[in-house]
Amino acid sequence: MNAATNHGSARRPRMSAAVPWLLSLPALALFAAILVVPLVMTVLLSFHDWSQYGGIRPVFILKNWREIWSDPYYVEMFSRTFRIAVLVTLITALVGAPEAYILRRMRAPWRGLFLLVLLGPLLISVVARTLGWALLFGGNSGLVNKALMTLGLISSPIPFMFTETGIVVALAHVLMPFMVLAVWTALHRLDPQIENAAASLGAGQLTILRRVVLPQAMPGVLSGGIIVFALAASAFATPAIIGGRRLKVAATLAYDEFLNTLDWPLGAAVAVLLLVILVTIVVAANRLIERRYAEVLG
């Protein structure tokens, strides 16, 4: 009797330990079906061969990867992609961090109103917002260019379409809320009385911002920077509309290889390389933030 009881008691912890895994099986199966399996298939596809008349051949070759690394065209595409992502991240940080600080210092009902104004664009399609910029600055027919030329302030339209500047401006506008929300969340940890104490001790406003507010806001700036950088580097709709076929980035390049030239293996190699670079940068940056600001984040 005691042996049977002990055996039953030993099985209960094992069953209890297996319950979480059993409950997670549906979610894990869905995760594998919609993410892991397609990703593995894309990686395998990047090592296949393709010809215009023969189509895709399931052979293991490194031709696509060698072409990406050796051809200056693809090197320029990836350089442009990450150059735009860095510029967008810097602009959103320089503009979004002060916005978040001002938003935090607002009182009700103004805080709720301006928070709605800030988050409102997230309810609108990215395509619609990007087309708005194209209507404002798109060549001779752009509203801003027409107004400036009518007033005699400029003699020719400001170049916006098919330029890196246009892509950076449009992406910065689209991704600005993510930076503001990240910094605003970080500033919630800051006790307003600390600023008052610093002011009572004779610290000026710039000193308070530099010595008190900025160290508390920096984890939010860096976290928002990671989000904005990843979204900007992988963005498709905005670069496709503003940049068009003249100014491609990695995402639009992969799209063209898949659907225009039908070279699926090369498009898969471009997509996988972009994913690997982004994951490496995001994971490394996240580790650095956690180590540097462990006390603040904790």
PDB file of C-alpha atoms in Angstrom:
ATOM      1  CA  MET A   1       0.000   0.000   0.000  1.00  0.00           C
ATOM      2  CA  ASN A   2       2.809   2.359   0.891  1.00  0.00           C
ATOM      3  CA  ALA A   3       4.654   1.518  -2.325  1.00  0.00           C
ATOM      4  CA  ALA A   4       1.553   2.267  -4.412  1.00  0.00           C
ATOM      5  CA  THR A   5       0.988   5.494  -2.535  1.00  0.00           C
ATOM      6  CA  ASN A   6       4.590   6.595  -3.038  1.00  0.00           C
ATOM      7  CA  HIS A   7       4.395   5.704  -6.724  1.00  0.00           C
ATOM      8  CA  GLY A   8       1.238   7.787  -7.121  1.00  0.00           C
ATOM      9  CA  SER A   9       2.801  10.676  -5.254  1.00  0.00           C
ATOM     10  CA  ALA A  10       5.840  10.570  -7.523  1.00  0.00           C
ATOM     11  CA  ARG A  11       3.655  10.693 -10.633  1.00  0.00           C
ATOM     12  CA  ARG A  12       1.751  13.788  -9.507  1.00  0.00           C
ATOM     13  CA  PRO A  13       4.727  16.213  -9.756  1.00  0.00           C
ATOM     14  CA  ARG A  14       5.550  14.853 -13.203  1.00  0.00           C
ATOM     15  CA  MET A  15       1.946  15.326 -14.328  1.00  0.00           C
ATOM     16  CA  SER A  16       1.886  18.820 -12.825  1.00  0.00           C
ATOM     17  CA  ALA A  17       5.067  19.735 -14.656  1.00  0.00           C
ATOM     18  CA  ALA A  18       3.616  18.491 -17.958  1.00  0.00           C
ATOM     19  CA  VAL A  19       0.358  20.438 -17.672  1.00  0.00           C
ATOM     20  CA  PRO A  20       1.808  23.827 -18.778  1.00  0.00           C
ATOM     21  CA  TRP A  21       3.380  22.208 -21.830  1.00  0.00           C
ATOM     22  CA  LEU A  22       0.161  20.433 -22.739  1.00  0.00           C
ATOM     23  CA  LEU A  23      -1.797  23.670 -22.410  1.00  0.00           C
ATOM     24  CA  SER A  24       0.790  25.462 -24.587  1.00  0.00           C
ATOM     25  CA  LEU A  25       0.676  22.882 -27.385  1.00  0.00           C
ATOM     26  CA  PRO A  26      -2.099  24.601 -29.427  1.00  0.00           C
ATOM     27  CA  ALA A  27      -0.304  27.951 -29.316  1.00  0.00           C
ATOM     28  CA  LEU A  28       3.048  26.313 -30.116  1.00  0.00           C
ATOM     29  CA  ALA A  29       1.510  24.428 -33.035  1.00  0.00           C
ATOM     30  CA  LEU A  30      -0.018  27.641 -34.398  1.00  0.00           C
ATOM     31  CA  PHE A  31       3.296  29.475 -33.922  1.00  0.00           C
ATOM     32  CA  ALA A  32       5.154  26.746 -35.792  1.00  0.00           C
ATOM     33  CA  ALA A  33       2.581  26.615 -38.582  1.00  0.00           C
ATOM     34  CA  ILE A  34       2.453  30.334 -39.350  1.00  0.00           C
ATOM     35  CA  LEU A  35       6.013  31.407 -38.535  1.00  0.00           C
ATOM     36  CA  VAL A  36       8.602  28.675 -38.071  1.00  0.00           C
ATOM     37  CA  VAL A  37       7.641  26.489 -41.033  1.00  0.00           C
ATOM     38  CA  PRO A  38       7.415  29.365 -43.578  1.00  0.00           C
ATOM     39  CA  LEU A  39      10.674  30.804 -42.262  1.00  0.00           C
ATOM     40  CA  VAL A  40      12.485  27.467 -42.625  1.00  0.00           C
ATOM     41  CA  MET A  41      11.059  27.050 -46.125  1.00  0.00           C
ATOM     42  CA  THR A  42      12.268  30.547 -47.054  1.00  0.00           C
ATOM     43  CA  VAL A  43      15.761  29.788 -45.787  1.00  0.00           C
ATOM     44  CA  LEU A  44      15.864  26.546 -47.791  1.00  0.00           C
ATOM     45  CA  LEU A  45      14.505  28.345 -50.856  1.00  0.00           C
ATOM     46  CA  SER A  46      17.386  30.845 -50.708  1.00  0.00           C
ATOM     47  CA  PHE A  47      19.806  27.999 -51.502  1.00  0.00           C
ATOM     48  CA  HIS A  48      17.922  26.830 -54.619  1.00  0.00           C
ATOM     49  CA  ASP A  49      18.756  27.725 -58.196  1.00  0.00           C
ATOM     50  CA  TRP A  50      16.603  29.616 -60.690  1.00  0.00           C
ATOM     51  CA  SER A  51      16.711  30.176 -64.422  1.00  0.00           C
ATOM     52  CA  GLN A  52      14.425  32.113 -66.714  1.00  0.00           C
ATOM     53  CA  TYR A  53      13.321  29.075 -68.666  1.00  0.00           C
ATOM     54  CA  GLY A  54      13.812  26.284 -66.146  1.00  0.00           C
ATOM     55  CA  GLY A  55      12.290  28.010 -63.102  1.00  0.00           C
ATOM     56  CA  ILE A  56      13.245  26.944 -59.583  1.00  0.00           C
ATOM     57  CA  ARG A  57      15.515  23.922 -59.226  1.00  0.00           C
ATOM     58  CA  PRO A  58      15.745  22.327 -55.750  1.00  0.00           C
ATOM     59  CA  VAL A  59      19.526  22.078 -55.570  1.00  0.00           C
ATOM     60  CA  PHE A  60      21.796  23.312 -52.794  1.00  0.00           C
ATOM     61  CA  ILE A  61      23.941  26.176 -54.120  1.00  0.00           C
ATOM     62  CA  LEU A  62      25.390  29.418 -52.750  1.00  0.00           C
ATOM     63  CA  LYS A  63      24.944  31.403 -55.977  1.00  0.00           C
ATOM     64  CA  ASN A  64      22.276  33.733 -54.566  1.00  0.00           C
ATOM     65  CA  TRP A  65      24.286  34.558 -51.453  1.00  0.00           C
ATOM     66  CA  ARG A  66      27.476  35.135 -53.438  1.00  0.00           C
ATOM     67  CA  GLU A  67      25.573  37.442 -55.789  1.00  0.00           C
ATOM     68  CA  ILE A  68      24.249  39.534 -52.895  1.00  0.00           C
ATOM     69  CA  TRP A  69      27.658  39.871 -51.248  1.00  0.00           C
ATOM     70  CA  SER A  70      29.633  40.532 -54.438  1.00  0.00           C
ATOM     71  CA  ASP A  71      27.269  42.707 -56.487  1.00  0.00           C
ATOM     72  CA  PRO A  72      27.547  46.439 -55.566  1.00  0.00           C
ATOM     73  CA  TYR A  73      23.871  46.863 -56.490  1.00  0.00           C
ATOM     74  CA  TYR A  74      22.700  44.753 -53.567  1.00  0.00           C
ATOM     75  CA  VAL A  75      25.293  46.248 -51.244  1.00  0.00           C
ATOM     76  CA  GLU A  76      23.895  49.692 -52.072  1.00  0.00           C
ATOM     77  CA  MET A  77      20.328  48.483 -51.432  1.00  0.00           C
ATOM     78  CA  PHE A  78      21.189  47.284 -47.929  1.00  0.00           C
ATOM     79  CA  SER A  79      23.331  50.360 -47.222  1.00  0.00           C
ATOM     80  CA  ARG A  80      20.423  52.607 -48.218  1.00  0.00           C
ATOM     81  CA  THR A  81      18.010  50.559 -46.116  1.00  0.00           C
ATOM     82  CA  PHE A  82      19.993  50.906 -42.905  1.00  0.00           C
ATOM     83  CA  ARG A  83      21.014  54.497 -43.651  1.00  0.00           C
ATOM     84  CA  ILE A  84      17.346  55.445 -43.891  1.00  0.00           C
ATOM     85  CA  ALA A  85      16.546  53.439 -40.739  1.00  0.00           C
ATOM     86  CA  VAL A  86      19.274  55.233 -38.755  1.00  0.00           C
ATOM     87  CA  LEU A  87      18.136  58.670 -39.925  1.00  0.00           C
ATOM     88  CA  VAL A  88      14.500  57.888 -39.113  1.00  0.00           C
ATOM     89  CA  THR A  89      15.513  56.679 -35.647  1.00  0.00           C
ATOM     90  CA  LEU A  90      17.523  59.845 -34.953  1.00  0.00           C
ATOM     91  CA  ILE A  91      14.719  62.139 -36.121  1.00  0.00           C
ATOM     92  CA  THR A  92      12.065  60.351 -34.072  1.00  0.00           C
ATOM     93  CA  ALA A  93      14.332  60.437 -31.011  1.00  0.00           C
ATOM     94  CA  LEU A  94      15.096  64.155 -31.358  1.00  0.00           C
ATOM     95  CA  VAL A  95      11.442  65.070 -31.918  1.00  0.00           C
ATOM     96  CA  GLY A  96       9.632  62.337 -30.016  1.00  0.00           C
ATOM     97  CA  ALA A  97      11.505  62.571 -26.704  1.00  0.00           C
ATOM     98  CA  PRO A  98      10.620  66.266 -26.134  1.00  0.00           C
ATOM     99  CA  GLU A  99       7.050  65.506 -27.205  1.00  0.00           C
ATOM    100  CA  ALA A 100       6.822  62.753 -24.592  1.00  0.00           C
ATOM    101  CA  TYR A 101       8.259  65.022 -21.892  1.00  0.00           C
ATOM    102  CA  ILE A 102       5.773  67.795 -22.708  1.00  0.00           C
ATOM    103  CA  LEU A 103       2.931  65.274 -22.809  1.00  0.00           C
ATOM    104  CA  ARG A 104       3.907  63.967 -19.378  1.00  0.00           C
ATOM    105  CA  ARG A 105       3.853  67.450 -17.857  1.00  0.00           C
ATOM    106  CA  MET A 106       0.402  68.248 -19.242  1.00  0.00           C
ATOM    107  CA  ARG A 107      -2.627  68.141 -17.000  1.00  0.00           C
ATOM    108  CA  ALA A 108      -6.057  66.702 -17.670  1.00  0.00           C
ATOM    109  CA  PRO A 109      -7.970  67.121 -19.916  1.00  0.00           C
ATOM    110  CA  TRP A 110      -5.205  68.385 -22.226  1.00  0.00           C
ATOM    111  CA  ARG A 111      -3.063  65.293 -21.705  1.00  0.00           C
ATOM    112  CA  GLY A 112      -5.837  62.976 -22.872  1.00  0.00           C
ATOM    113  CA  LEU A 113      -6.650  65.216 -25.830  1.00  0.00           C
ATOM    114  CA  PHE A 114      -3.078  65.427 -27.091  1.00  0.00           C
ATOM    115  CA  LEU A 115      -2.540  61.720 -26.439  1.00  0.00           C
ATOM    116  CA  LEU A 116      -5.518  61.077 -28.709  1.00  0.00           C
ATOM    117  CA  VAL A 117      -3.999  63.377 -31.332  1.00  0.00           C
ATOM    118  CA  LEU A 118      -0.740  61.461 -31.038  1.00  0.00           C
ATOM    119  CA  LEU A 119      -2.288  57.998 -31.265  1.00  0.00           C
ATOM    120  CA  GLY A 120      -4.939  58.928 -33.803  1.00  0.00           C
ATOM    121  CA  PRO A 121      -2.691  58.394 -36.850  1.00  0.00           C
ATOM    122  CA  LEU A 122      -2.136  54.782 -35.756  1.00  0.00           C
ATOM    123  CA  LEU A 123      -5.797  54.177 -36.578  1.00  0.00           C
ATOM    124  CA  ILE A 124      -5.209  55.270 -40.181  1.00  0.00           C
ATOM    125  CA  SER A 125      -3.597  53.021 -42.768  1.00  0.00           C
ATOM    126  CA  VAL A 126       0.107  53.511 -43.405  1.00  0.00           C
ATOM    127  CA  VAL A 127      -0.670  53.673 -47.110  1.00  0.00           C
ATOM    128  CA  ALA A 128      -3.148  56.519 -46.573  1.00  0.00           C
ATOM    129  CA  ARG A 129      -0.687  58.509 -44.470  1.00  0.00           C
ATOM    130  CA  THR A 130       2.088  58.004 -47.002  1.00  0.00           C
ATOM    131  CA  LEU A 131      -0.164  59.056 -49.869  1.00  0.00           C
ATOM    132  CA  GLY A 132      -0.932  62.190 -47.875  1.00  0.00           C
ATOM    133  CA  TRP A 133       2.742  63.140 -47.973  1.00  0.00           C
ATOM    134  CA  ALA A 134       2.831  62.390 -51.696  1.00  0.00           C
ATOM    135  CA  LEU A 135      -0.144  64.729 -52.243  1.00  0.00           C
ATOM    136  CA  LEU A 136       1.514  67.481 -50.199  1.00  0.00           C
ATOM    137  CA  PHE A 137       4.945  67.405 -51.856  1.00  0.00           C
ATOM    138  CA  GLY A 138       4.509  65.331 -55.009  1.00  0.00           C
ATOM    139  CA  GLY A 139       6.130  67.331 -57.790  1.00  0.00           C
ATOM    140  CA  ASN A 140       4.380  70.228 -59.495  1.00  0.00           C
ATOM    141  CA  SER A 141       0.949  69.012 -58.370  1.00  0.00           C
ATOM    142  CA  GLY A 142       1.822  68.856 -54.665  1.00  0.00           C
ATOM    143  CA  LEU A 143      -0.177  71.312 -52.556  1.00  0.00           C
ATOM    144  CA  VAL A 144       2.842  72.628 -50.630  1.00  0.00           C
ATOM    145  CA  ASN A 145       4.977  72.993 -53.740  1.00  0.00           C
ATOM    146  CA  LYS A 146       2.154  74.763 -55.593  1.00  0.00           C
ATOM    147  CA  ALA A 147       1.610  77.158 -52.691  1.00  0.00           C
ATOM    148  CA  LEU A 148       5.308  77.959 -52.316  1.00  0.00           C
ATOM    149  CA  MET A 149       5.723  78.506 -56.057  1.00  0.00           C
ATOM    150  CA  THR A 150       2.617  80.718 -56.161  1.00  0.00           C
ATOM    151  CA  LEU A 151       4.035  82.851 -53.349  1.00  0.00           C
ATOM    152  CA  GLY A 152       7.337  83.066 -55.207  1.00  0.00           C
ATOM    153  CA  LEU A 153       9.304  81.484 -52.361  1.00  0.00           C
ATOM    154  CA  ILE A 154      10.705  78.758 -54.610  1.00  0.00           C
ATOM    155  CA  SER A 155      11.286  78.661 -58.357  1.00  0.00           C
ATOM    156  CA  SER A 156      11.016  74.892 -58.792  1.00  0.00           C
ATOM    157  CA  PRO A 157       9.252  72.145 -56.810  1.00  0.00           C
ATOM    158  CA  ILE A 158      11.013  70.778 -53.762  1.00  0.00           C
ATOM    159  CA  PRO A 159      12.123  67.224 -54.653  1.00  0.00           C
ATOM    160  CA  PHE A 160      10.269  64.793 -52.422  1.00  0.00           C
ATOM    161  CA  MET A 161       9.113  61.815 -54.464  1.00  0.00           C
ATOM    162  CA  PHE A 162      11.762  59.252 -55.398  1.00  0.00           C
ATOM    163  CA  THR A 163      14.250  60.667 -52.890  1.00  0.00           C
ATOM    164  CA  GLU A 164      15.744  59.351 -49.672  1.00  0.00           C
ATOM    165  CA  THR A 165      14.656  62.571 -47.970  1.00  0.00           C
ATOM    166  CA  GLY A 166      11.033  61.861 -48.829  1.00  0.00           C
ATOM    167  CA  ILE A 167      11.240  58.310 -47.498  1.00  0.00           C
ATOM    168  CA  VAL A 168      12.908  59.487 -44.272  1.00  0.00           C
ATOM    169  CA  VAL A 169      10.317  62.218 -43.657  1.00  0.00           C
ATOM    170  CA  ALA A 170       7.354  59.947 -44.369  1.00  0.00           C
ATOM    171  CA  LEU A 171       8.722  57.086 -42.243  1.00  0.00           C
ATOM    172  CA  ALA A 172       9.554  59.443 -39.372  1.00  0.00           C
ATOM    173  CA  HIS A 173       5.953  60.669 -39.381  1.00  0.00           C
ATOM    174  CA  VAL A 174       4.563  57.118 -39.532  1.00  0.00           C
ATOM    175  CA  LEU A 175       6.790  55.778 -36.729  1.00  0.00           C
ATOM    176  CA  MET A 176       6.849  58.806 -34.418  1.00  0.00           C
ATOM    177  CA  PRO A 177       4.092  57.490 -32.071  1.00  0.00           C
ATOM    178  CA  PHE A 178       6.163  54.413 -31.205  1.00  0.00           C
ATOM    179  CA  MET A 179       9.035  56.579 -29.973  1.00  0.00           C
ATOM    180  CA  VAL A 180       6.771  58.939 -28.039  1.00  0.00           C
ATOM    181  CA  LEU A 181       4.968  56.089 -26.293  1.00  0.00           C
ATOM    182  CA  ALA A 182       8.249  54.384 -25.343  1.00  0.00           C
ATOM    183  CA  VAL A 183       9.707  57.562 -23.834  1.00  0.00           C
ATOM    184  CA  TRP A 184       6.424  58.506 -22.179  1.00  0.00           C
ATOM    185  CA  THR A 185       6.275  55.104 -20.500  1.00  0.00           C
ATOM    186  CA  ALA A 186       9.844  55.475 -19.242  1.00  0.00           C
ATOM    187  CA  LEU A 187       9.122  58.953 -17.845  1.00  0.00           C
ATOM    188  CA  HIS A 188       6.306  57.543 -15.727  1.00  0.00           C
ATOM    189  CA  ARG A 189       9.034  56.170 -13.446  1.00  0.00           C
ATOM    190  CA  LEU A 190      10.251  59.710 -12.774  1.00  0.00           C
ATOM    191  CA  ASP A 191       8.878  61.292  -9.603  1.00  0.00           C
ATOM    192  CA  PRO A 192       7.998  64.960 -10.293  1.00  0.00           C
ATOM    193  CA  GLN A 193       9.191  65.829  -6.795  1.00  0.00           C
ATOM    194  CA  ILE A 194      12.771  65.015  -7.844  1.00  0.00           C
ATOM    195  CA  GLU A 195      12.660  67.838 -10.382  1.00  0.00           C
ATOM    196  CA  ASN A 196      11.221  70.169  -7.743  1.00  0.00           C
ATOM    197  CA  ALA A 197      13.952  69.153  -5.296  1.00  0.00           C
ATOM    198  CA  ALA A 198      16.649  69.843  -7.887  1.00  0.00           C
ATOM    199  CA  ALA A 199      15.118  73.252  -8.631  1.00  0.00           C
ATOM    200  CA  SER A 200      14.956  74.098  -4.917  1.00  0.00           C
ATOM    201  CA  LEU A 201      18.674  73.309  -4.635  1.00  0.00           C
ATOM    202  CA  GLY A 202      19.464  75.886  -7.310  1.00  0.00           C
ATOM    203  CA  ALA A 203      19.661  73.723 -10.450  1.00  0.00           C
ATOM    204  CA  GLY A 204      18.617  75.436 -13.676  1.00  0.00           C
ATOM    205  CA  GLN A 205      16.105  73.968 -16.102  1.00  0.00           C
ATOM    206  CA  LEU A 206      18.812  72.759 -18.488  1.00  0.00           C
ATOM    207  CA  THR A 207      20.681  71.110 -15.622  1.00  0.00           C
ATOM    208  CA  ILE A 208      17.494  69.376 -14.467  1.00  0.00           C
ATOM    209  CA  LEU A 209      16.824  68.115 -17.964  1.00  0.00           C
ATOM    210  CA  ARG A 210      20.407  66.912 -18.401  1.00  0.00           C
ATOM    211  CA  ARG A 211      21.063  65.433 -14.948  1.00  0.00           C
ATOM    212  CA  VAL A 212      17.599  64.281 -13.825  1.00  0.00           C
ATOM    213  CA  VAL A 213      15.178  63.829 -16.735  1.00  0.00           C
ATOM    214  CA  LEU A 214      17.504  62.571 -19.468  1.00  0.00           C
ATOM    215  CA  PRO A 215      18.982  59.610 -17.505  1.00  0.00           C
ATOM    216  CA  GLN A 216      15.444  58.475 -16.658  1.00  0.00           C
ATOM    217  CA  ALA A 217      14.204  58.932 -20.218  1.00  0.00           C
ATOM    218  CA  MET A 218      17.206  57.321 -21.924  1.00  0.00           C
ATOM    219  CA  PRO A 219      16.000  53.689 -21.525  1.00  0.00           C
ATOM    220  CA  GLY A 220      12.742  54.701 -23.213  1.00  0.00           C
ATOM    221  CA  VAL A 221      14.631  56.504 -25.986  1.00  0.00           C
ATOM    222  CA  LEU A 222      16.817  53.460 -26.620  1.00  0.00           C
ATOM    223  CA  SER A 223      13.889  51.033 -26.461  1.00  0.00           C
ATOM    224  CA  GLY A 224      11.868  53.213 -28.817  1.00  0.00           C
ATOM    225  CA  GLY A 225      14.920  53.491 -31.055  1.00  0.00           C
ATOM    226  CA  ILE A 226      15.095  49.707 -31.370  1.00  0.00           C
ATOM    227  CA  ILE A 227      11.415  49.534 -32.321  1.00  0.00           C
ATOM    228  CA  VAL A 228      11.631  52.396 -34.807  1.00  0.00           C
ATOM    229  CA  PHE A 229      14.862  51.103 -36.358  1.00  0.00           C
ATOM    230  CA  ALA A 230      13.451  47.615 -36.887  1.00  0.00           C
ATOM    231  CA  LEU A 231      10.188  48.921 -38.356  1.00  0.00           C
ATOM    232  CA  ALA A 232      11.965  51.448 -40.593  1.00  0.00           C
ATOM    233  CA  ALA A 233      14.466  48.910 -41.929  1.00  0.00           C
ATOM    234  CA  SER A 234      11.716  46.398 -42.743  1.00  0.00           C
ATOM    235  CA  ALA A 235       9.135  48.922 -43.995  1.00  0.00           C
ATOM    236  CA  PHE A 236       7.620  48.243 -47.396  1.00  0.00           C
ATOM    237  CA  ALA A 237       4.570  50.428 -48.085  1.00  0.00           C
ATOM    238  CA  THR A 238       6.166  53.834 -47.471  1.00  0.00           C
ATOM    239  CA  PRO A 239       9.399  53.185 -49.450  1.00  0.00           C
ATOM    240  CA  ALA A 240       7.363  51.598 -52.245  1.00  0.00           C
ATOM    241  CA  ILE A 241       5.075  54.648 -52.573  1.00  0.00           C
ATOM    242  CA  ILE A 242       7.628  57.428 -52.022  1.00  0.00           C
ATOM    243  CA  GLY A 243      10.683  55.726 -53.481  1.00  0.00           C
ATOM    244  CA  GLY A 244       8.916  53.912 -56.295  1.00  0.00           C
ATOM    245  CA  ARG A 245      10.947  51.711 -58.596  1.00  0.00           C
ATOM    246  CA  ARG A 246      13.726  54.278 -58.827  1.00  0.00           C
ATOM    247  CA  LEU A 247      14.770  54.142 -55.187  1.00  0.00           C
ATOM    248  CA  LYS A 248      14.564  50.665 -53.731  1.00  0.00           C
ATOM    249  CA  VAL A 249      15.286  49.359 -50.254  1.00  0.00           C
ATOM    250  CA  ALA A 250      15.718  45.764 -49.103  1.00  0.00           C
ATOM    251  CA  ALA A 251      11.990  45.132 -48.589  1.00  0.00           C
ATOM    252  CA  THR A 252      10.968  46.461 -52.012  1.00  0.00           C
ATOM    253  CA  LEU A 253      13.923  44.642 -53.582  1.00  0.00           C
ATOM    254  CA  ALA A 254      12.729  41.308 -52.165  1.00  0.00           C
ATOM    255  CA  TYR A 255       9.200  42.092 -53.396  1.00  0.00           C
ATOM    256  CA  ASP A 256      10.441  42.780 -56.925  1.00  0.00           C
ATOM    257  CA  GLU A 257      12.508  39.606 -57.007  1.00  0.00           C
ATOM    258  CA  PHE A 258       9.504  37.530 -55.912  1.00  0.00           C
ATOM    259  CA  LEU A 259       6.746  39.063 -58.039  1.00  0.00           C
ATOM    260  CA  ASN A 260       8.394  40.894 -60.943  1.00  0.00           C
ATOM    261  CA  THR A 261      11.461  38.908 -61.980  1.00  0.00           C
ATOM    262  CA  LEU A 262      10.057  35.720 -60.360  1.00  0.00           C
ATOM    263  CA  ASP A 263      13.512  34.865 -59.013  1.00  0.00           C
ATOM    264  CA  TRP A 264      12.174  33.460 -55.748  1.00  0.00           C
ATOM    265  CA  PRO A 265      15.493  32.035 -54.462  1.00  0.00           C
ATOM    266  CA  LEU A 266      17.231  35.401 -54.788  1.00  0.00           C
ATOM    267  CA  GLY A 267      14.286  37.197 -53.182  1.00  0.00           C
ATOM    268  CA  ALA A 268      14.349  34.672 -50.349  1.00  0.00           C
ATOM    269  CA  ALA A 269      18.062  35.290 -49.823  1.00  0.00           C
ATOM    270  CA  VAL A 270      17.467  39.050 -49.629  1.00  0.00           C
ATOM    271  CA  ALA A 271      14.620  38.587 -47.133  1.00  0.00           C
ATOM    272  CA  VAL A 272      16.577  36.140 -44.955  1.00  0.00           C
ATOM    273  CA  LEU A 273      19.659  38.377 -44.897  1.00  0.00           C
ATOM    274  CA  LEU A 274      17.553  41.376 -43.882  1.00  0.00           C
ATOM    275  CA  LEU A 275      15.934  39.324 -41.116  1.00  0.00           C
ATOM    276  CA  VAL A 276      19.275  38.026 -39.807  1.00  0.00           C
ATOM    277  CA  ILE A 277      20.825  41.498 -39.716  1.00  0.00           C
ATOM    278  CA  LEU A 278      17.791  42.992 -37.975  1.00  0.00           C
ATOM    279  CA  VAL A 279      17.569  40.216 -35.377  1.00  0.00           C
ATOM    280  CA  THR A 280      21.295  40.513 -34.637  1.00  0.00           C
ATOM    281  CA  ILE A 281      21.124  44.289 -34.211  1.00  0.00           C
ATOM    282  CA  VAL A 282      17.952  44.196 -32.095  1.00  0.00           C
ATOM    283  CA  VAL A 283      19.186  41.415 -29.793  1.00  0.00           C
ATOM    284  CA  ALA A 284      22.603  43.046 -29.324  1.00  0.00           C
ATOM    285  CA  ALA A 285      21.084  46.468 -28.634  1.00  0.00           C
ATOM    286  CA  ASN A 286      18.571  44.992 -26.211  1.00  0.00           C
ATOM    287  CA  ARG A 287      21.326  43.215 -24.283  1.00  0.00           C
ATOM    288  CA  LEU A 288      23.316  46.444 -24.030  1.00  0.00           C
ATOM    289  CA  ILE A 289      20.280  48.364 -22.778  1.00  0.00           C
ATOM    290  CA  GLU A 290      19.483  45.727 -20.167  1.00  0.00           C
ATOM    291  CA  ARG A 291      23.048  45.714 -18.871  1.00  0.00           C
ATOM    292  CA  ARG A 292      23.505  49.472 -18.896  1.00  0.00           C
ATOM    293  CA  TYR A 293      20.125  50.338 -17.355  1.00  0.00           C
ATOM    294  CA  ALA A 294      19.434  47.228 -15.268  1.00  0.00           C
ATOM    295  CA  GLU A 295      18.635  49.291 -12.157  1.00  0.00           C
ATOM    296  CA  VAL A 296      16.330  51.703 -13.994  1.00  0.00           C
ATOM    297  CA  LEU A 297      14.475  48.937 -15.832  1.00  0.00           C
ATOM    298  CA  GLY A 298      14.224  46.817 -12.726  1.00  0.00           C
TER     299      GLY A 298
END
